[in-house]
Coordinates of C-alpha atoms and ligand atoms in Angstrom, one line a residue:
X953 CA 2.5 21.6 12.4
X954 CA 6.1 22.5 11.7
X955 CA 7.4 20.0 14.1
X956 CA 5.9 17.1 12.1
X957 CA 7.7 15.5 9.3
X958 CA 6.2 15.5 5.8
X959 CA 5.3 11.9 6.1
X960 CA 3.5 12.5 9.4
X961 CA 1.7 15.6 8.3
X962 CA 0.4 14.7 5.0
X963 CA -1.5 12.2 2.9
X964 CA 0.3 9.6 0.7
X965 CA -1.3 8.8 -2.6
X966 CA -0.5 5.6 -4.4
X967 CA -0.3 5.5 -8.2
X968 CA -0.3 2.3 -10.1
X969 CA 1.7 3.6 -13.1
X970 CA 0.3 1.2 -15.6
X971 CA -3.2 2.5 -15.0
X972 CA -2.8 6.3 -14.3
X973 CA -2.3 8.0 -17.6
X974 CA -0.9 6.8 -21.0
X975 CA 1.0 9.5 -22.9
X976 CA 2.3 7.5 -25.9
X977 CA -0.8 5.6 -27.0
X978 CA 0.2 2.0 -26.1
X979 CA -2.6 1.4 -23.7
X980 CA -0.3 1.3 -20.6
X981 CA 0.3 4.3 -18.4
X982 CA 3.7 5.9 -18.1
X983 CA 5.8 8.6 -16.4
X984 CA 5.1 11.4 -18.8
X985 CA 1.4 10.6 -18.2
X986 CA 1.8 11.0 -14.5
X987 CA 3.8 14.3 -15.0
X988 CA 0.9 15.5 -17.2
X989 CA -1.5 14.9 -14.3
X990 CA 0.6 16.6 -11.6
X991 CA -1.6 19.7 -11.6
X992 CA -4.6 17.4 -10.8
X993 CA -2.6 15.7 -8.0
X994 CA -1.7 19.1 -6.6
X995 CA -5.4 19.9 -6.2
X996 CA -6.0 16.8 -4.0
X997 CA -4.3 18.2 -0.8
X998 CA -1.9 15.3 -0.7
X999 CA 1.7 15.4 0.4
X1000 CA 3.4 12.7 -1.5
X1001 CA 2.9 10.4 -4.4
X1002 CA 4.1 6.8 -4.3
X1003 CA 4.6 5.0 -7.6
X1004 CA 4.3 1.2 -7.8
X1005 CA 7.4 -0.2 -9.6
X1006 CA 8.7 1.6 -12.7
X1007 CA 12.0 -0.3 -13.0
X1008 CA 13.2 -2.4 -15.9
X1009 CA 11.1 -5.6 -15.8
X1010 CA 9.7 -8.4 -17.9
X1011 CA 6.4 -7.5 -16.2
X1012 CA 5.5 -11.1 -15.2
X1013 CA 4.3 -9.6 -11.9
X1014 CA 3.8 -6.1 -13.5
X1015 CA 7.1 -4.6 -12.3
X1016 CA 7.3 -6.5 -9.0
X1017 CA 9.9 -8.5 -10.8
X1018 CA 12.8 -6.2 -11.3
X1019 CA 15.6 -6.9 -13.9
X1020 CA 17.5 -3.6 -13.2
X1021 CA 16.9 -1.8 -9.9
X1022 CA 18.6 1.4 -11.3
X1023 CA 16.7 2.0 -14.5
X1024 CA 13.3 2.7 -15.8
X1025 CA 11.4 0.3 -18.0
X1026 CA 11.0 1.6 -21.5
X1027 CA 7.3 1.0 -21.1
X1028 CA 7.2 3.7 -18.5
X1029 CA 9.8 6.0 -20.1
X1030 CA 13.4 6.9 -19.3
X1031 CA 15.5 8.1 -16.4
X1032 CA 15.2 11.6 -17.9
X1033 CA 11.4 11.3 -17.8
X1034 CA 11.8 10.3 -14.2
X1035 CA 14.0 13.2 -13.4
X1036 CA 11.5 15.5 -15.0
X1037 CA 8.7 14.0 -13.0
X1038 CA 10.6 14.5 -9.7
X1039 CA 11.4 18.1 -10.6
X1040 CA 7.8 18.9 -11.6
X1041 CA 6.4 17.2 -8.5
X1042 CA 8.8 19.0 -6.2
X1043 CA 7.9 22.3 -7.9
X1044 CA 4.4 21.7 -6.8
X1045 CA 5.4 20.8 -3.3
X1046 CA 4.8 17.1 -3.8
X1047 CA 7.2 14.4 -2.5
X1048 CA 7.9 11.4 -4.6
X1049 CA 8.2 7.9 -3.2
X1050 CA 9.3 4.7 -5.1
X1051 CA 8.4 1.1 -4.6
X1052 CA 11.5 -0.8 -3.6
X1053 CA 11.3 -4.6 -4.1
X1054 CA 14.3 -6.0 -2.3
X1055 CA 13.1 -9.5 -1.4
X1056 CA 13.3 -10.9 -4.9
X1057 CA 14.4 -9.8 -8.4
X1058 CA 13.3 -11.0 -11.8
X1059 CA 14.8 -14.2 -13.1
X1060 CA 16.1 -12.0 -15.9
X1061 CA 18.2 -9.9 -13.6
X1062 CA 21.9 -10.3 -14.5
X1063 CA 22.5 -11.2 -10.9
X1064 CA 20.3 -14.2 -11.2
X1065 CA 21.5 -15.2 -14.7
X1066 CA 25.0 -15.3 -13.2
X1067 CA 23.8 -17.0 -10.0
X1068 CA 22.1 -19.8 -11.9
X1069 CA 24.9 -20.3 -14.4
X1070 CA 27.0 -22.6 -12.1
X1071 CA 27.3 -23.8 -8.6
X1072 CA 30.6 -22.0 -8.3
X1073 CA 29.5 -18.7 -9.9
X1074 CA 30.5 -15.5 -7.9
X1075 CA 26.9 -14.7 -7.3
X1076 CA 25.7 -18.2 -6.6
X1077 CA 25.0 -17.3 -3.0
X1078 CA 23.1 -14.1 -3.9
X1079 CA 19.9 -16.3 -4.3
X1080 CA 18.7 -19.2 -2.2
X1081 CA 19.7 -22.6 -3.7
X1082 CA 19.1 -25.9 -2.0
X1083 CA 19.6 -29.5 -3.0
X1084 CA 16.5 -31.6 -3.8
X1085 CA 14.9 -33.7 -1.1
X1086 CA 16.0 -37.4 -1.1
X1087 CA 13.1 -38.2 -3.3
X1088 CA 14.2 -35.6 -5.8
X1089 CA 11.3 -33.2 -4.8
X1090 CA 11.5 -29.7 -3.4
X1091 CA 13.8 -29.1 -0.3
X1092 CA 10.8 -28.4 2.0
X1093 CA 7.1 -27.8 2.0
X1094 CA 7.2 -23.9 1.6
X1095 CA 4.5 -22.5 -0.6
X1096 CA 4.2 -19.6 -3.1
X1097 CA 1.8 -16.8 -2.5
X1098 CA 0.7 -17.4 -6.0
X1099 CA -0.1 -21.1 -5.5
X1100 CA 2.1 -24.2 -5.7
X1101 CA 5.6 -24.8 -4.4
X1102 CA 8.0 -22.0 -3.4
X1103 CA 10.8 -23.9 -5.1
X1104 CA 11.7 -24.4 -8.8
X1105 CA 14.2 -27.0 -10.0
X1106 CA 16.9 -25.7 -12.2
X1107 CA 18.4 -28.3 -14.6
X1108 CA 21.7 -26.4 -15.2
X1109 CA 23.0 -27.0 -11.7
X1110 CA 20.6 -29.6 -10.3
X1111 CA 19.3 -27.6 -7.4
X1112 CA 16.1 -25.8 -6.5
X1113 CA 15.8 -22.0 -6.0
X1114 CA 13.4 -20.3 -3.7
X1115 CA 10.6 -18.0 -4.8
X1116 CA 7.6 -17.0 -2.6
X1117 CA 5.9 -15.5 -5.6
X1118 CA 6.3 -16.4 -9.3
X1119 CA 9.1 -18.8 -10.5
X1120 CA 10.2 -15.6 -12.3
X1121 CA 10.8 -13.9 -9.0
X1122 CA 13.7 -15.7 -7.3
X1123 CA 14.4 -14.6 -3.7
X1124 CA 17.6 -12.7 -3.0
X1125 CA 19.7 -14.2 -0.2
X1126 CA 19.5 -11.5 2.5
X1127 CA 21.9 -13.6 4.7
X1128 CA 24.6 -12.5 2.3
X1129 CA 26.1 -9.1 3.2
X1130 CA 27.0 -8.4 -0.4
X1131 CA 23.3 -8.5 -1.3
X1132 CA 22.5 -6.2 1.5
X1133 CA 25.1 -3.7 0.4
X1134 CA 23.9 -3.8 -3.1
X1135 CA 20.3 -3.1 -2.0
X1136 CA 21.4 -0.1 0.2
X1137 CA 23.2 1.2 -2.9
X1138 CA 20.0 1.0 -4.8
X1139 CA 18.3 3.3 -2.3
X1140 CA 21.3 5.7 -2.5
X1141 CA 21.0 5.8 -6.3
X1142 CA 17.4 7.0 -6.2
X1143 CA 17.8 9.3 -3.2
X1144 CA 20.6 11.1 -5.1
X1145 CA 18.1 11.6 -7.9
X1146 CA 15.8 13.3 -5.4
X1147 CA 13.5 10.5 -4.3
X1148 CA 12.0 11.3 -0.9
X1149 CA 11.0 8.0 0.3
X1150 CA 10.2 4.3 -0.4
X1151 CA 7.5 1.8 0.0
X1152 CA 9.3 -1.4 0.7
X1153 CA 7.8 -4.5 -0.8
X1154 CA 7.2 -7.6 1.5
X1155 CA 9.7 -6.3 4.0
X1156 CA 8.5 -8.8 6.6
X1157 CA 9.7 -11.7 4.4
X1158 CA 13.3 -10.7 4.0
X1159 CA 14.9 -13.3 6.4
X1160 CA 14.4 -17.0 6.1
X1161 CA 14.8 -19.8 8.6
X1162 CA 18.4 -21.0 8.0
X1163 CA 17.5 -24.6 8.9
X1164 CA 14.9 -24.6 6.1
X1165 CA 12.6 -26.8 8.2
X1166 CA 9.1 -27.6 7.0
X1167 CA 6.4 -25.1 8.0
X1168 CA 3.6 -26.5 10.1
X1169 CA 0.1 -27.0 8.7
X1170 CA -2.5 -24.3 9.4
X1171 CA -5.5 -26.0 11.0
X1172 CA -7.7 -22.9 10.1
X1173 CA -7.2 -23.2 6.4
X1174 CA -10.2 -24.0 4.2
X1175 CA -10.4 -25.2 0.6
X1176 CA -11.2 -22.4 -1.7
X1177 CA -8.8 -20.1 0.2
X1178 CA -5.4 -19.1 -1.2
X1179 CA -3.1 -22.1 -1.3
X1180 CA -0.4 -20.2 0.6
X1181 CA -2.5 -20.2 3.7
X1182 CA -2.2 -23.9 4.2
X1183 CA 0.9 -23.3 6.2
X1184 CA 1.9 -21.3 9.3
X1185 CA 4.8 -19.3 8.0
X1186 CA 7.3 -19.9 10.8
X1187 CA 10.2 -20.2 8.3
X1188 CA 9.5 -17.4 5.9
X1189 CA 7.8 -14.5 7.8
X1190 CA 8.7 -12.1 10.6
X1191 CA 12.0 -13.8 11.5
X1192 CA 14.1 -12.0 14.1
X1193 CA 16.9 -11.4 11.6
X1194 CA 14.6 -9.3 9.4
X1195 CA 14.9 -6.5 11.9
X1196 CA 18.7 -6.3 11.6
X1197 CA 18.3 -6.2 7.8
X1198 CA 15.8 -3.4 8.0
X1199 CA 18.1 -1.4 10.3
X1200 CA 20.8 -1.5 7.7
X1201 CA 18.3 -0.1 5.0
X1202 CA 17.3 2.5 7.5
X1203 CA 20.9 3.5 8.1
X1204 CA 21.3 4.1 4.3
X1205 CA 18.2 6.2 4.4
X1206 CA 19.5 8.3 7.3
X1207 CA 22.6 9.2 5.3
X1208 CA 20.2 11.6 3.5
X1209 CA 18.1 14.3 4.9
X1210 CA 14.3 13.9 5.5
X1211 CA 13.8 10.5 3.7
X1212 CA 11.5 7.9 4.8
X1213 CA 10.4 4.2 4.3
X1214 CA 7.1 2.5 4.7
X1215 CA 7.2 -1.2 4.9
X1216 CA 4.6 -3.6 3.5
X1217 CA 3.8 -5.9 6.5
X1218 CA 0.7 -8.1 6.9
X1219 CA 1.0 -9.0 10.6
X1220 CA -1.1 -8.8 13.8
X1221 CA -0.8 -5.5 15.6
X1222 CA 1.5 -6.6 18.4
X1223 CA 4.0 -8.0 15.8
X1224 CA 3.5 -5.1 13.4
X1225 CA 4.6 -2.4 15.8
X1226 CA 7.9 -4.1 16.4
X1227 CA 8.9 -2.9 12.9
X1228 CA 9.2 0.7 14.1
X1229 CA 12.5 -0.5 15.6
X1230 CA 13.8 -1.1 19.1
X1231 CA 16.7 -0.1 21.3
X1232 CA 18.9 -1.7 18.7
X1233 CA 18.0 1.0 16.1
X1234 CA 15.3 2.5 14.1
X1235 CA 13.5 0.5 11.4
X1236 CA 10.5 1.6 9.3
X1237 CA 9.2 5.1 9.7
X1238 CA 5.8 3.6 9.1
X1239 CA 5.1 -0.2 9.0
X1240 CA 1.9 -0.2 6.8
X1241 CA -1.2 -0.8 8.9
X1242 CA -3.6 -2.8 6.7
X1243 CA -5.9 -3.8 9.5
X1244 CA -8.8 -1.7 8.3
X1245 CA -8.9 -3.8 5.2
X1246 CA -9.7 -7.0 7.0
X1247 CA -11.7 -5.8 9.9
X1248 CA -15.4 -6.4 9.7
X1249 CA -17.1 -3.1 8.7
X1250 CA -19.0 -2.5 11.9
X1251 CA -18.6 0.5 14.3
X1252 CA -17.7 -1.8 17.1
X1253 CA -15.1 -3.8 15.3
X1254 CA -13.5 -0.7 13.8
X1255 CA -13.4 1.1 17.2
X1256 CA -11.8 -1.9 18.8
X1257 CA -9.2 -1.9 16.1
X1258 CA -8.5 1.8 16.4
X1259 CA -8.3 1.7 20.2
X1260 CA -5.9 -1.3 20.1
X1261 CA -3.7 0.0 17.3
X1262 CA -3.5 3.5 18.6
X1263 CA -2.5 2.3 22.1
X1264 CA 0.1 -0.2 20.7
X1265 CA 1.7 2.4 18.4
X1266 CA 1.8 4.9 21.3
X1267 CA 3.4 2.4 23.6
X1268 CA 6.4 2.0 21.2
X1269 CA 6.6 5.7 20.4
X1270 CA 5.7 5.3 16.8
X1271 CA 3.6 7.3 14.4
X1272 CA 0.4 5.6 13.2
X1273 CA -0.8 5.1 9.7
X1274 CA -4.0 3.8 8.0
X1275 CA -4.7 2.2 4.6
X1276 CA -8.1 1.3 3.0
X1277 CA -6.9 0.1 -0.4
X1278 CA -4.0 -0.7 -2.6
X1279 CA -3.2 -2.6 -5.8
X1280 CA -3.5 -6.0 -4.0
X1281 CA -6.8 -5.4 -2.4
X1282 CA -10.3 -5.0 -3.8
X1283 CA -11.5 -1.4 -4.0
X1284 CA -12.8 -0.3 -0.5
X1285 CA -16.0 1.2 -2.1
X1286 CA -16.9 -2.3 -3.3
X1287 CA -15.9 -3.9 0.1
X1288 CA -17.9 -1.5 2.3
X1289 CA -20.7 -0.7 -0.2
X1290 CA -21.8 2.5 -1.8
X1291 CA -23.8 3.7 1.3
X1292 CA -20.7 3.4 3.6
X1293 CA -18.1 4.9 1.1
X1294 CA -18.0 8.4 2.6
X1295 CA -18.0 7.0 6.2
X1296 CA -14.9 4.9 5.3
X1297 CA -13.2 7.9 3.5
X1298 CA -13.9 10.2 6.5
X1299 CA -12.5 7.6 8.9
X1300 CA -9.3 7.2 6.8
X1301 CA -8.7 11.0 6.6
X1302 CA -9.6 11.9 10.2
X1303 CA -7.9 9.1 12.2
X1304 CA -4.6 9.9 14.0
X1305 CA -1.8 9.0 11.7
X1306 CA -0.7 9.2 8.1
X1307 CA -3.4 8.0 5.6
X1308 CA -2.4 6.3 2.3
X1309 CA -5.0 6.7 -0.5
X1310 CA -5.1 4.5 -3.5
X1311 CA -5.6 6.2 -6.9
X1312 CA -9.2 6.5 -7.9
X1313 CA -10.5 6.1 -4.4
X1314 CA -10.9 9.9 -4.3
X1315 CA -13.6 9.6 -7.0
X1316 CA -15.1 6.4 -5.6
X1317 CA -13.9 3.9 -8.2
X1318 CA -15.3 0.4 -7.7
X1319 CA -13.9 -3.0 -8.5
X1320 CA -14.2 -3.6 -12.3
X1321 CA -15.2 -7.1 -13.2
X1322 CA -12.6 -8.4 -15.6
X1323 CA -13.7 -11.4 -17.8
X1324 CA -11.3 -14.3 -17.7
X1325 CA -10.0 -13.8 -21.2
X1326 CA -8.9 -10.2 -20.3
X1327 CA -7.4 -11.1 -17.0
X1328 CA -3.7 -10.3 -16.5
X1329 CA -2.8 -10.8 -12.9
X1330 CA -0.8 -14.0 -12.3
X1331 CA -2.2 -14.4 -8.8
X1332 CA -5.6 -14.9 -10.3
X1333 CA -4.6 -16.8 -13.5
X1334 CA -2.5 -19.3 -11.4
X1335 CA -5.4 -19.9 -9.0
X1336 CA -8.6 -19.8 -11.1
X1337 CA -10.5 -21.8 -8.5
X1338 CA -9.9 -19.2 -5.7
X1339 CA -12.7 -16.7 -5.8
X1340 CA -11.5 -13.1 -5.8
X1341 CA -7.8 -14.1 -6.2
X1342 CA -7.3 -11.8 -9.3
X1343 CA -6.2 -8.3 -8.5
X1344 CA -7.1 -7.0 -11.9
X1345 CA -10.5 -5.5 -10.7
X1346 CA -8.7 -2.9 -8.5
X1347 CA -6.0 -2.1 -11.1
X1348 CA -8.1 -0.7 -14.0
X1349 CA -7.4 2.6 -15.7
X1350 CA -8.0 5.9 -13.9
X1351 CA -11.3 7.5 -14.9
X1352 CA -10.5 11.0 -16.0
X1353 CA -13.4 12.0 -18.2
X1354 CA -16.3 10.8 -20.5
X1355 CA -14.1 10.5 -23.6
X1356 CA -13.1 7.1 -25.1
X1357 CA -11.2 4.9 -22.6
X1358 CA -12.1 7.5 -19.9
X1359 CA -9.3 9.8 -21.1
X1360 CA -6.7 7.3 -19.9
X1361 CA -5.4 6.3 -23.4
X1362 CA -6.0 6.8 -27.1
X1363 CA -5.5 3.0 -27.5
X1364 CA -7.2 0.0 -26.1
X1365 CA -6.1 -0.1 -22.4
X1366 CA -4.3 -3.1 -21.0
X1367 CA -7.2 -3.7 -18.6
X1368 CA -10.8 -2.8 -19.3
X1369 CA -12.2 0.5 -18.2
X1370 CA -15.1 0.6 -15.8
X1371 CA -18.5 0.7 -17.4
X1372 CA -19.6 3.6 -15.1
X1373 CA -16.6 5.7 -16.2
X1374 CA -18.8 8.1 -18.2
X1375 CA -20.4 9.2 -14.9
X1376 CA -17.7 8.4 -12.3
X1377 CA -14.8 10.5 -13.5
X1378 CA -12.6 13.4 -12.4
X1379 CA -13.9 15.9 -15.0
X1380 CA -17.5 15.3 -14.0
X1381 CA -16.9 15.4 -10.3
X1382 CA -14.7 18.5 -10.5
X1383 CA -17.8 20.3 -11.7
X1384 CA -20.5 18.7 -9.6
X1385 CA -21.1 20.3 -6.2
X1386 CA -21.1 17.7 -3.5
X1387 CA -19.3 15.1 -5.6
X1388 CA -17.1 12.4 -4.0
X1389 CA -14.0 14.3 -5.3
X1390 CA -15.1 17.5 -3.7
X1391 CA -15.8 15.7 -0.5
X1392 CA -12.4 14.2 -0.6
X1393 CA -10.8 17.6 -1.1
X1394 CA -12.8 19.0 1.7
X1395 CA -11.5 16.3 3.9
X1396 CA -7.9 16.8 3.0
X1397 CA -8.3 20.5 3.4
X1398 CA -9.7 20.1 6.9
X1399 CA -7.0 17.7 7.8
X1400 CA -4.3 20.2 6.8
X1401 CA -6.0 23.2 8.4
X1402 CA -6.8 21.7 11.8
X1403 CA -4.0 20.8 14.1
X1404 CA -6.4 18.5 15.9
X1405 CA -6.7 16.4 12.8
X1406 CA -3.1 16.3 11.6
X1407 CA -1.4 16.3 14.9
X1408 CA -3.9 15.7 17.6
X1409 CA -4.6 12.9 20.1
X1410 CA -7.3 10.3 19.5
X1411 CA -10.0 9.5 22.1
X1412 CA -13.0 7.4 21.5
X1413 CA -16.3 8.8 22.7
X1414 CA -19.0 6.4 24.0
X1415 CA -22.5 6.6 22.5
X1416 CA -25.5 4.5 23.3
X1417 CA -25.6 3.1 19.7
X1418 CA -23.6 0.1 18.6
X1419 CA -23.6 1.3 15.0
X1420 CA -22.1 4.8 15.8
X1421 CA -18.4 5.3 16.1
X1422 CA -17.4 8.7 17.6
X1423 CA -14.0 10.1 18.5
X1424 CA -12.4 13.3 19.6
X1425 CA -9.2 14.6 18.1
X1426 CA -7.4 17.3 20.1
X1427 CA -4.3 19.4 19.9
X1428 CA -3.4 22.4 22.1
X1429 CA -7.1 23.5 22.5
X1430 CA -8.1 22.7 19.0
X1431 CA -10.8 20.1 19.2
X1432 CA -12.6 18.1 16.4
X1433 CA -15.3 15.6 16.9
X1434 CA -15.9 12.9 14.3
X1435 CA -19.2 11.0 14.1
X1436 CA -19.6 8.0 11.9
X1437 CA -22.9 6.2 11.4
X1438 CA -22.1 2.7 10.2
X1439 CA -25.7 1.8 10.0
X1440 CA -28.9 2.7 8.0
X1441 CA -30.9 4.0 10.9
X1442 CA -31.2 7.7 12.1
X1443 CA -29.5 8.1 15.4
X1444 CA -30.1 10.9 17.8
X1445 CA -27.2 11.6 20.3
X1446 CA -26.9 13.7 23.3
X1447 CA -23.3 14.8 23.5
X1448 CA -24.0 18.0 25.3
X1449 CA -21.4 17.2 27.9
X1450 CA -18.7 17.9 25.2
X1451 CA -19.7 21.6 24.9
X1452 CA -21.0 23.3 21.8
X1453 CA -20.2 22.4 18.3
X1454 CA -20.3 23.7 14.6
X1455 CA -20.4 21.4 11.7
X1456 CA -17.3 21.5 9.6
X1457 CA -18.3 18.8 7.1
X1458 CA -21.0 16.3 6.5
X1459 CA -21.2 13.4 4.0
X1460 CA -24.8 14.4 3.7
X1461 CA -26.0 18.0 3.9
X1462 CA -24.2 20.2 6.4
X1463 CA -27.0 21.6 8.6
X1464 CA -26.2 23.0 11.9
X1465 CA -26.6 21.0 15.0
X1466 CA -26.7 21.2 18.8
X1467 CA -24.7 18.6 20.6
X1468 CA -27.4 17.9 23.1
X1469 CA -29.8 16.8 20.4
X1470 CA -27.7 15.7 17.4
X1471 CA -29.3 13.8 14.7
X1472 CA -27.1 11.6 12.5
X1473 CA -28.7 10.5 9.3
X1474 CA -28.4 7.0 8.0
X1475 CA -24.7 6.3 6.9
X1476 CA -23.8 9.8 7.7
X1477 CA -20.3 11.0 8.5
X1478 CA -20.0 14.3 10.3
X1479 CA -17.0 16.3 11.4
X1480 CA -17.6 19.0 14.0
X1481 CA -15.6 21.8 15.5
X1482 CA -15.9 21.8 19.3
X1483 CA -15.9 25.1 21.1
Ligands
GLC1145 C1 3.7 -7.4 -2.7 C2 3.1 -6.5 -3.8 C3 2.4 -7.4 -4.8 C4 3.4 -8.3 -5.4 C5 4.2 -9.0 -4.4 C6 5.4 -9.6 -5.0 O1 2.8 -8.0 -2.0 O2 2.3 -5.5 -3.2 O3 1.7 -6.7 -5.7 O4 2.8 -9.2 -6.3 O5 4.7 -8.2 -3.3 O6 6.4 -8.7 -5.2

């Protein structure tokens, strides 16, 4: 265990600060609120806490539009509050990770204000400005993830600037070495304050095709899907130069001891694993693996994914990682359904590699329906015709107890609280034997205790049932078997060839079993110790 780094050994827990805990009664969560909940976080058996952006921001994309990379937005508190949080987290053995947003800033960032002021401004080239097309329209056909063109015309200087998200999120020009230096300095600023690592926003988008050619049409796109999918992103995603830029960020990280970065990357596995780096240098410690989110929830599809990913990561000498949810994806409990919730949680926490857990998933929070008039997310508001485009349902306040606003705030929260909060909450589940929270803690405890689970190899085990996924984790003689029933039927397995076993944990009731005649209940997840 000691040979593993903290980011390999442990679980990363994502906090969306707006929704975790409000300490000053404005209906929005803040840093002091998080500090007040550190004792709870320490009971979860996690290694690190990652905070979605806390920086100065006009909040058009709720902090993913940064107006000062080296300060805290007053909504969340002050730099002193941040220092207190880091100290208090470290006192409890928890690492702190920040969300670094280097691809774009806010249009209110002083760099952009200067850049847009004139064609000859010293920072003109810090952003991506192009002349209009001959007809006066945008320079090419690139699209925004939030709908519409990726270009906005600026009257002051008669050129368009590029933004793959909101018009308020102009893209920084990573081809400019001054920009790259400034971004590495931001990392240094926070590392000197004790930050242990970074989640790096849209890292696979940093480089752009310098010819600015049109992107080809995507023949698979269907009306009703996000507008952005209409194109194949040959000019804006996964360009070779991105790797060189990431190596520079990595070099800045490596000036400090034991820091890490995990990159946000939505790409097929064979492309994803190139982001660990190459002979030319190391890149991301972890390129986020989001594939569980979009893989159909069947034992066969999930096993094929795990086999393929595990092999691909091993081939490049990387360390694997798994994600079921984040602030951009619908809650996994709502995706897989209540019956499969514990199967999914068990999978996440027993696969080989670092799991990232989204706040509230440990108590089984579901998507919260948010009526149009209460919606806040620009991705949804700008694309009202695209079903499910709003990310508000997965960003609602953490459910702490059965008090008003679920104990999140004394004021009306910025997004509605789930209706089931009086039942689904931390306080209730901390008391109730067999609750989702207790199941989560049992899983993280097992993961920490068993070398097979935090350090071991992965090997799938064939069973005669297509709705059962079984695998063996093994490290220096420590052997753990995981059985996941993805279906609603009882399944009796003969795994006698594996030896004898003792149940460590079951999503259901942990009775003892013999491997030669092992009954899995419908939707059961079972973790076994193999003698
Ligand atoms: C990332 C973030 C998302 C944000 C976007 C623009 O995908 O996860 O929340 O809207 O980048 O920064």
